[in-house]
Amino acid sequence: MNPSRALLFFLATIVLSLYAKCSFAQKVWTLKECVDYALLHNISIKQSEISTELSHVNYVQNTTNMLPSVNGSISHNYNYGRSIDPFSYTFTTEQIQSDNFSLNTNITLFNGFQMQNTLRESKLNYLAGRYDLEKIRNDISLNVVSAYLQILYSNDLLTAATNRVDEFTKQRDRTKLLTDAGSLTKSSFLDAEAQLANEEYNRVSAENQLNSAYLSLAQLLELDSVTSEKIAVPETNVSDISILNQTPQAIFVSAQSLPEIKSADTKVMAAEKGLAVARGGRSPRLTMFGSFSSGYSSATQRITGAPVFTGLTPNGITDTGDTVRVPSYSYHYENTPFNDQLNQNYGKSFGFSLNIPLFNGWSATTNIKRAKLNLENSRYSAELIRNQLFKSIQQAHADALSAQKKFAAAQKSQDAFKESYTYAEKKFNAGILSSVELLTVRNSLSKAETDLLQAKYDFIFRIKILDFYSGKPLTL
């Protein structure tokens, strides 16, 4: 390849790679993407997910606790010196090796319904944990929406500040021409310079505020860097305000489906099952058990082959003095095989056990009192959550109405100052108004524009909170 072409190819590769990096770095985040990313990476949500999973593990364990327990055991023993064969029960001085095998089972037939109520309690705790997780997700989503709106507000603020810098730059240049022509004094030019410097300072402040807003959003998203992140700018006009026509009481009725309400109610039901478990501690406990066992011993022997007659052996004397003789035989022995011993020593058993609690240090009574107090506390907690939610809705509704009035007033103020500035600018161009007076009117218009932006986004956020309480999704 030609060296010049190779160099061009190399440079083109570098340019394309840099462009690809810049394109990737300048990712534009929508509100939905921000919320989804936060829900996926937020550490508080991950911890809550683990807690919920632990509740599910407890629920599964309590489910399997209702099944029979089955356990097997195997042992191998060595006996030296004089000992008893564990299966033939004969004394021996030989070394004995023995094996024992057993399979045992146990099932609770009745224990005051403690197992059933414990299962229901763990299931309710698991459901409450899921509602708590959903509550955390909602809180994170609201925080993301707030941070997203703050970026939109800061971005509009920066745009307004940039426009004012451009406007005052043109005005400074126009003032300089008039000053050079002798139509205005040098002080008018210096005033224009000072105002331009002030607007450039405001633009820098707006840039810093925007960077701070991006930082807050990045921290919510658990991102390491925010230098290359941008968000999509949707339409943020205040359109649907029908929620303001509803009373706080009506919104509170709709808010009964919120996870914090469901969690509180579920925890009350779980505490009721906990009380039932504690009361079950006073009931008798009936269990059934059974076992299968067998074993092997190296000392166990059996006869092999036919007995061999070895003669007659004296075995007493008759009444007449004659000796009684009985036949004598010899036997051949061998160790009983392992499988045969397993069949011969096989045994099984089953039975029932009834445990009646009479006195156990007042533990049952203490557990019942503790469960009653826990139930009462759960009911108070549910009532407190409802009261706090209603107060929050009342406050949010009042804030939204106030924000609506503030937004309407800010619109009127901006329109008035815009018209005033247009009139003042015409008088300035005609030489009737001084530059200081024009700057005063322009500063009032700038403040009105800033107030309008702040009132607008505050009103949008207040409406979104009321929409959230009424069950609507968080969107812009």
XYZ file of C-alpha atoms in Angstrom:
476
model
C 0.000 0.000 0.000
C 1.149 3.538 -0.777
C 2.611 5.212 2.363
C 0.394 8.255 1.920
C -2.698 6.067 1.577
C -1.658 4.068 4.637
C -1.339 7.305 6.612
C -4.765 8.483 5.438
C -6.290 5.115 6.341
C -4.707 5.281 9.805
C -5.968 8.823 10.390
C -9.438 7.878 9.152
C -9.515 4.920 11.562
C -8.611 7.196 14.469
C -11.268 9.746 13.512
C -13.951 7.068 13.187
C -13.032 5.507 16.530
C -13.133 8.894 18.242
C -16.489 9.611 16.622
C -17.810 6.263 17.801
C -16.618 6.976 21.330
C -18.187 10.406 21.316
C -21.432 9.002 19.920
C -21.499 6.379 22.622
C -20.502 8.804 25.350
C -23.197 11.297 24.424
C -25.998 8.985 25.434
C -29.350 10.716 25.675
C -31.427 9.455 28.601
C -35.201 9.555 28.567
C -37.119 9.711 31.831
C -38.186 6.076 31.482
C -34.602 4.993 30.887
C -33.470 6.912 33.956
C -36.150 5.347 36.142
C -35.509 1.826 34.790
C -31.749 2.201 35.269
C -32.161 3.484 38.826
C -34.500 0.625 39.719
C -31.961 -1.840 38.354
C -28.813 -0.431 39.948
C -29.874 1.364 43.121
C -28.232 -0.255 46.153
C -31.170 0.346 48.497
C -33.415 -1.534 46.086
C -30.911 -4.398 45.873
C -30.803 -4.653 49.664
C -34.590 -4.669 49.823
C -34.679 -7.383 47.167
C -32.358 -9.508 49.314
C -34.575 -8.976 52.358
C -37.604 -9.994 50.310
C -35.812 -13.098 49.084
C -34.910 -14.014 52.676
C -38.600 -13.748 53.573
C -39.393 -16.051 50.686
C -36.778 -18.551 51.908
C -38.407 -18.534 55.364
C -41.802 -19.087 53.747
C -40.515 -22.069 51.750
C -38.849 -23.509 54.861
C -42.073 -23.260 56.874
C -43.876 -25.001 54.016
C -41.469 -27.945 54.077
C -41.618 -28.081 57.894
C -45.076 -29.595 57.536
C -43.641 -32.619 55.734
C -42.426 -35.696 57.654
C -38.783 -35.700 58.671
C -36.787 -38.705 57.416
C -33.238 -39.434 58.596
C -30.911 -42.365 58.040
C -27.899 -43.478 60.049
C -25.036 -45.917 59.496
C -22.439 -46.943 62.104
C -19.449 -49.288 62.076
C -18.144 -50.528 65.445
C -15.031 -52.398 66.691
C -15.201 -54.407 69.960
C -12.152 -55.983 71.655
C -11.894 -58.361 74.652
C -14.899 -59.855 76.345
C -18.045 -58.453 74.837
C -21.533 -59.391 73.746
C -22.427 -59.940 70.149
C -25.060 -57.215 69.520
C -27.253 -59.594 67.499
C -26.790 -63.095 68.951
C -26.311 -61.767 72.508
C -23.590 -64.344 73.262
C -20.341 -63.610 75.054
C -17.153 -63.696 73.067
C -13.539 -62.690 73.543
C -12.837 -62.274 69.868
C -12.649 -59.012 68.044
C -16.101 -58.079 66.702
C -16.892 -55.722 63.864
C -20.503 -54.738 63.587
C -22.618 -52.477 61.387
C -25.914 -50.806 62.236
C -28.351 -49.322 59.709
C -31.500 -47.392 60.555
C -34.084 -45.189 58.869
C -36.241 -43.005 61.126
C -39.229 -40.800 60.387
C -41.219 -38.345 62.470
C -44.306 -36.294 61.713
C -46.265 -33.857 63.841
C -49.960 -34.661 63.791
C -51.157 -31.817 66.002
C -49.486 -28.939 67.858
C -52.236 -26.398 68.273
C -52.047 -25.448 64.568
C -48.719 -23.741 65.236
C -47.145 -25.018 62.023
C -50.094 -23.929 59.874
C -50.221 -20.476 61.456
C -46.451 -20.092 61.227
C -46.713 -20.887 57.515
C -49.450 -18.276 57.031
C -47.463 -15.717 59.053
C -44.317 -16.233 56.963
C -46.339 -15.938 53.756
C -47.822 -12.634 54.915
C -44.382 -11.364 55.934
C -43.126 -12.255 52.478
C -45.978 -10.321 50.868
C -45.298 -7.355 53.158
C -41.658 -7.466 52.114
C -42.677 -7.306 48.467
C -44.861 -4.278 49.187
C -41.963 -2.625 51.035
C -39.762 -3.255 47.998
C -42.388 -1.661 45.768
C -42.513 1.327 48.144
C -38.762 1.838 47.826
C -39.057 1.581 44.048
C -41.721 4.297 44.079
C -39.592 6.542 46.280
C -36.597 6.140 43.977
C -38.797 6.816 40.944
C -40.119 10.039 42.520
C -36.585 11.152 43.314
C -35.528 10.467 39.730
C -38.486 12.469 38.390
C -37.593 15.341 40.724
C -33.939 15.270 39.612
C -35.000 15.018 35.965
C -37.256 18.072 36.279
C -34.467 19.934 38.050
C -32.240 19.311 35.027
C -34.963 20.546 32.679
C -35.427 23.662 34.798
C -31.666 24.297 34.959
C -31.362 23.701 31.234
C -34.105 26.252 30.466
C -32.479 28.622 32.921
C -29.165 28.270 31.086
C -30.884 28.801 27.736
C -32.493 31.993 29.033
C -29.166 33.195 30.453
C -27.409 32.471 27.148
C -30.075 34.367 25.233
C -29.645 37.328 27.561
C -25.891 37.271 27.021
C -26.446 37.344 23.259
C -28.992 40.109 23.641
C -26.773 42.252 25.856
C -23.803 41.631 23.577
C -25.774 43.130 20.713
C -26.932 45.961 22.963
C -23.338 46.647 24.086
C -22.198 46.756 20.468
C -25.058 49.109 19.565
C -24.257 51.332 22.538
C -20.621 51.471 21.474
C -21.629 52.657 18.010
C -23.849 55.354 19.512
C -21.106 56.359 21.921
C -18.531 56.591 19.143
C -20.995 58.682 17.155
C -21.423 60.997 20.104
C -25.110 60.186 20.615
C -24.484 58.609 24.040
C -22.016 59.284 26.772
C -19.206 56.903 27.640
C -20.947 56.054 30.888
C -23.770 54.412 28.891
C -21.211 52.175 27.209
C -19.641 51.307 30.554
C -23.081 50.467 31.978
C -23.702 48.170 29.025
C -20.332 46.501 29.591
C -21.108 45.984 33.269
C -24.527 44.518 32.537
C -23.025 42.152 29.953
C -20.458 41.002 32.498
C -23.251 40.429 35.007
C -25.226 38.345 32.486
C -22.125 36.289 31.682
C -21.773 35.656 35.411
C -25.415 34.535 35.543
C -24.788 32.195 32.635
C -21.831 30.613 34.456
C -24.015 30.196 37.551
C -26.712 28.562 35.421
C -24.110 26.185 33.944
C -22.938 25.243 37.443
C -26.531 24.664 38.545
C -27.112 22.425 35.519
C -23.947 20.427 36.254
C -25.055 20.041 39.866
C -28.471 18.799 38.705
C -26.804 16.229 36.447
C -24.627 15.136 39.353
C -27.687 14.566 41.554
C -29.319 12.454 38.856
C -26.127 10.450 38.289
C -25.867 9.692 42.002
C -29.429 8.400 41.986
C -28.551 6.206 39.005
C -25.333 5.007 40.711
C -23.259 6.248 37.751
C -19.526 6.888 38.163
C -19.377 9.882 35.836
C -21.785 12.473 34.501
C -19.529 14.392 32.137
C -20.973 12.728 29.059
C -24.561 12.147 30.097
C -27.456 14.101 28.616
C -31.202 13.770 29.019
C -33.960 14.036 26.476
C -35.953 17.258 26.633
C -39.654 16.440 26.341
C -42.538 18.858 26.138
C -43.159 20.148 29.641
C -46.274 22.217 29.175
C -48.738 22.183 32.044
C -51.783 20.672 30.364
C -53.732 18.091 32.385
C -54.567 19.589 35.787
C -57.809 17.701 36.290
C -56.370 16.171 39.452
C -56.831 19.548 41.154
C -60.592 19.150 40.778
C -60.478 16.182 43.175
C -60.567 16.673 46.914
C -57.772 15.311 49.129
C -60.289 12.807 50.510
C -61.015 11.457 47.006
C -57.302 11.186 46.215
C -56.755 9.434 49.548
C -59.337 6.785 48.585
C -57.419 6.155 45.349
C -54.164 5.986 47.320
C -55.326 2.895 49.231
C -53.647 0.828 46.522
C -50.220 2.247 47.371
C -47.726 -0.378 48.578
C -47.160 1.255 51.977
C -50.865 0.826 52.801
C -50.893 -2.772 51.591
C -47.713 -3.501 53.536
C -49.146 -2.078 56.774
C -52.367 -4.076 56.428
C -50.448 -7.250 55.597
C -48.210 -6.815 58.644
C -51.328 -6.560 60.829
C -52.583 -9.873 59.431
C -49.135 -11.411 59.985
C -49.187 -10.224 63.618
C -52.610 -11.863 64.047
C -51.145 -15.162 62.841
C -48.209 -14.629 65.200
C -50.667 -14.374 68.088
C -52.321 -17.619 66.943
C -48.884 -19.286 66.917
C -48.194 -18.111 70.462
C -51.564 -19.398 71.691
C -50.823 -22.753 70.103
C -47.948 -23.126 72.549
C -50.485 -24.081 75.237
C -51.822 -27.025 73.226
C -50.633 -30.647 73.492
C -48.257 -31.884 70.807
C -49.020 -35.227 69.147
C -46.356 -36.815 66.964
C -46.025 -40.139 65.196
C -42.671 -41.808 64.688
C -41.382 -44.944 63.002
C -38.113 -46.660 62.229
C -36.565 -49.429 60.139
C -33.297 -51.007 61.256
C -30.896 -53.872 60.567
C -27.256 -54.774 61.183
C -24.304 -57.050 60.778
C -21.853 -58.668 63.223
C -18.628 -60.498 62.390
C -19.247 -62.830 65.405
C -22.527 -64.176 64.107
C -22.182 -67.742 62.754
C -24.427 -70.408 61.255
C -24.267 -74.212 60.905
C -23.235 -75.647 57.528
C -23.638 -79.206 56.351
C -25.103 -82.219 58.172
C -24.142 -82.908 61.801
C -21.587 -85.741 62.372
C -22.427 -88.454 65.000
C -19.587 -88.675 67.514
C -21.039 -91.284 69.936
C -23.144 -91.437 73.086
C -22.524 -89.136 75.958
C -23.665 -89.868 79.565
C -26.502 -87.620 80.550
C -27.795 -88.814 83.952
C -28.914 -91.993 85.803
C -32.264 -93.741 85.830
C -34.176 -94.854 88.952
C -32.666 -98.278 88.638
C -29.133 -96.976 88.520
C -28.609 -97.278 84.796
C -26.638 -94.562 83.009
C -28.569 -92.511 80.515
C -26.674 -91.832 77.344
C -27.624 -89.419 74.580
C -26.206 -89.138 71.082
C -23.566 -86.492 70.522
C -22.952 -84.617 67.253
C -20.332 -82.216 65.972
C -21.192 -79.181 63.835
C -19.366 -77.100 61.299
C -19.816 -73.295 61.569
C -19.214 -70.378 59.229
C -19.731 -66.647 59.485
C -23.215 -65.636 58.449
C -23.037 -63.610 55.187
C -23.695 -59.894 55.240
C -26.896 -59.984 53.161
C -28.340 -62.856 55.183
C -27.727 -60.982 58.424
C -29.434 -57.891 57.043
C -32.544 -59.969 56.380
C -32.371 -61.802 59.715
C -31.795 -58.639 61.809
C -34.366 -56.488 60.012
C -36.776 -54.771 62.381
C -39.395 -52.035 62.242
C -41.353 -50.061 64.761
C -43.729 -47.134 65.026
C -45.504 -45.307 67.788
C -47.106 -42.101 69.014
C -45.891 -39.448 71.418
C -48.075 -36.955 73.256
C -46.382 -34.007 74.921
C -48.632 -31.975 77.242
C -47.239 -28.615 78.401
C -47.815 -28.151 82.132
C -45.274 -25.616 83.304
C -42.388 -24.154 81.306
C -41.453 -21.000 83.140
C -44.544 -19.124 81.881
C -42.972 -19.108 78.424
C -46.298 -19.682 76.651
C -47.990 -16.868 78.591
C -45.061 -14.524 77.927
C -45.107 -15.341 74.217
C -48.834 -14.633 74.054
C -48.436 -11.260 75.781
C -45.569 -10.381 73.455
C -47.631 -11.351 70.408
C -50.598 -9.279 71.606
C -48.390 -6.226 72.041
C -46.867 -6.782 68.617
C -50.340 -6.989 67.082
C -51.439 -3.797 68.821
C -48.289 -2.022 67.659
C -48.877 -3.202 64.072
C -52.392 -1.778 64.135
C -51.106 1.558 65.423
C -48.423 1.537 62.708
C -51.043 0.950 60.015
C -53.165 3.767 61.402
C -50.127 6.069 61.590
C -49.181 5.321 57.966
C -52.709 6.134 56.816
C -52.727 9.373 58.797
C -49.330 10.388 57.423
C -50.409 9.572 53.893
C -53.580 11.638 54.224
C -51.578 14.566 55.616
C -49.089 14.243 52.765
C -51.923 14.270 50.235
C -53.490 17.294 51.922
C -50.152 19.107 51.840
C -49.466 18.068 48.241
C -52.923 19.268 47.172
C -52.421 22.603 48.931
C -48.941 22.961 47.425
C -50.303 22.212 43.957
C -53.020 24.846 44.281
C -50.473 27.342 45.538
C -48.094 26.450 42.687
C -50.923 26.918 40.188
C -51.621 30.427 41.483
C -47.921 31.225 41.570
C -47.488 29.971 38.009
C -50.428 32.075 36.756
C -49.080 35.144 38.539
C -45.604 34.533 37.118
C -47.046 34.316 33.605
C -48.829 37.641 34.026
C -45.708 39.206 35.509
C -43.526 38.034 32.618
C -46.031 39.256 30.019
C -46.214 42.638 31.712
C -42.446 43.060 31.997
C -41.942 41.843 28.428
C -44.308 44.509 27.162
C -42.661 47.075 29.407
C -39.214 46.169 28.127
C -40.357 46.385 24.483
C -41.694 49.883 25.126
C -38.538 50.898 27.053
C -36.313 49.607 24.259
C -38.151 51.752 21.723
C -37.716 54.810 23.982
C -34.015 53.989 24.386
C -33.511 53.710 20.638
C -35.257 57.066 20.278
C -32.872 58.561 22.818
C -35.619 59.292 25.323
C -34.565 56.663 27.905
C -31.137 56.276 29.454
C -29.200 52.999 29.389
C -29.469 52.687 33.178
C -33.247 52.892 33.012
C -33.323 50.352 30.194
C -31.112 47.972 32.168
C -33.389 48.304 35.180
C -36.391 47.284 33.097
C -34.401 44.423 31.525
C -33.313 43.112 34.933
C -36.929 43.082 36.050
C -37.839 41.089 32.932
C -34.976 38.637 33.589
C -36.195 38.062 37.119
C -39.756 37.548 35.846
C -38.506 34.973 33.320
C -36.583 33.121 36.018
C -39.565 33.198 38.379
C -41.791 31.833 35.612
C -39.441 28.922 34.917
C -39.230 28.067 38.599
C -43.002 28.315 39.061
C -43.610 26.214 35.943
C -41.454 23.267 36.993
C -42.594 23.458 40.584
C -46.199 23.287 39.394
C -45.401 20.312 37.118
C -43.763 18.419 39.978
C -46.679 19.099 42.350
C -49.119 17.794 39.748
C -46.996 14.674 39.228
C -47.060 13.953 42.955
C -50.857 14.175 43.056
C -51.072 11.996 39.930
C -48.828 9.443 41.633
C -51.042 9.363 44.730
C -54.071 8.798 42.508
C -52.419 5.808 40.827
C -51.208 7.323 37.560
C -47.769 6.367 36.161
C -44.840 8.743 36.523
C -44.339 10.226 33.058
C -43.678 13.605 31.499
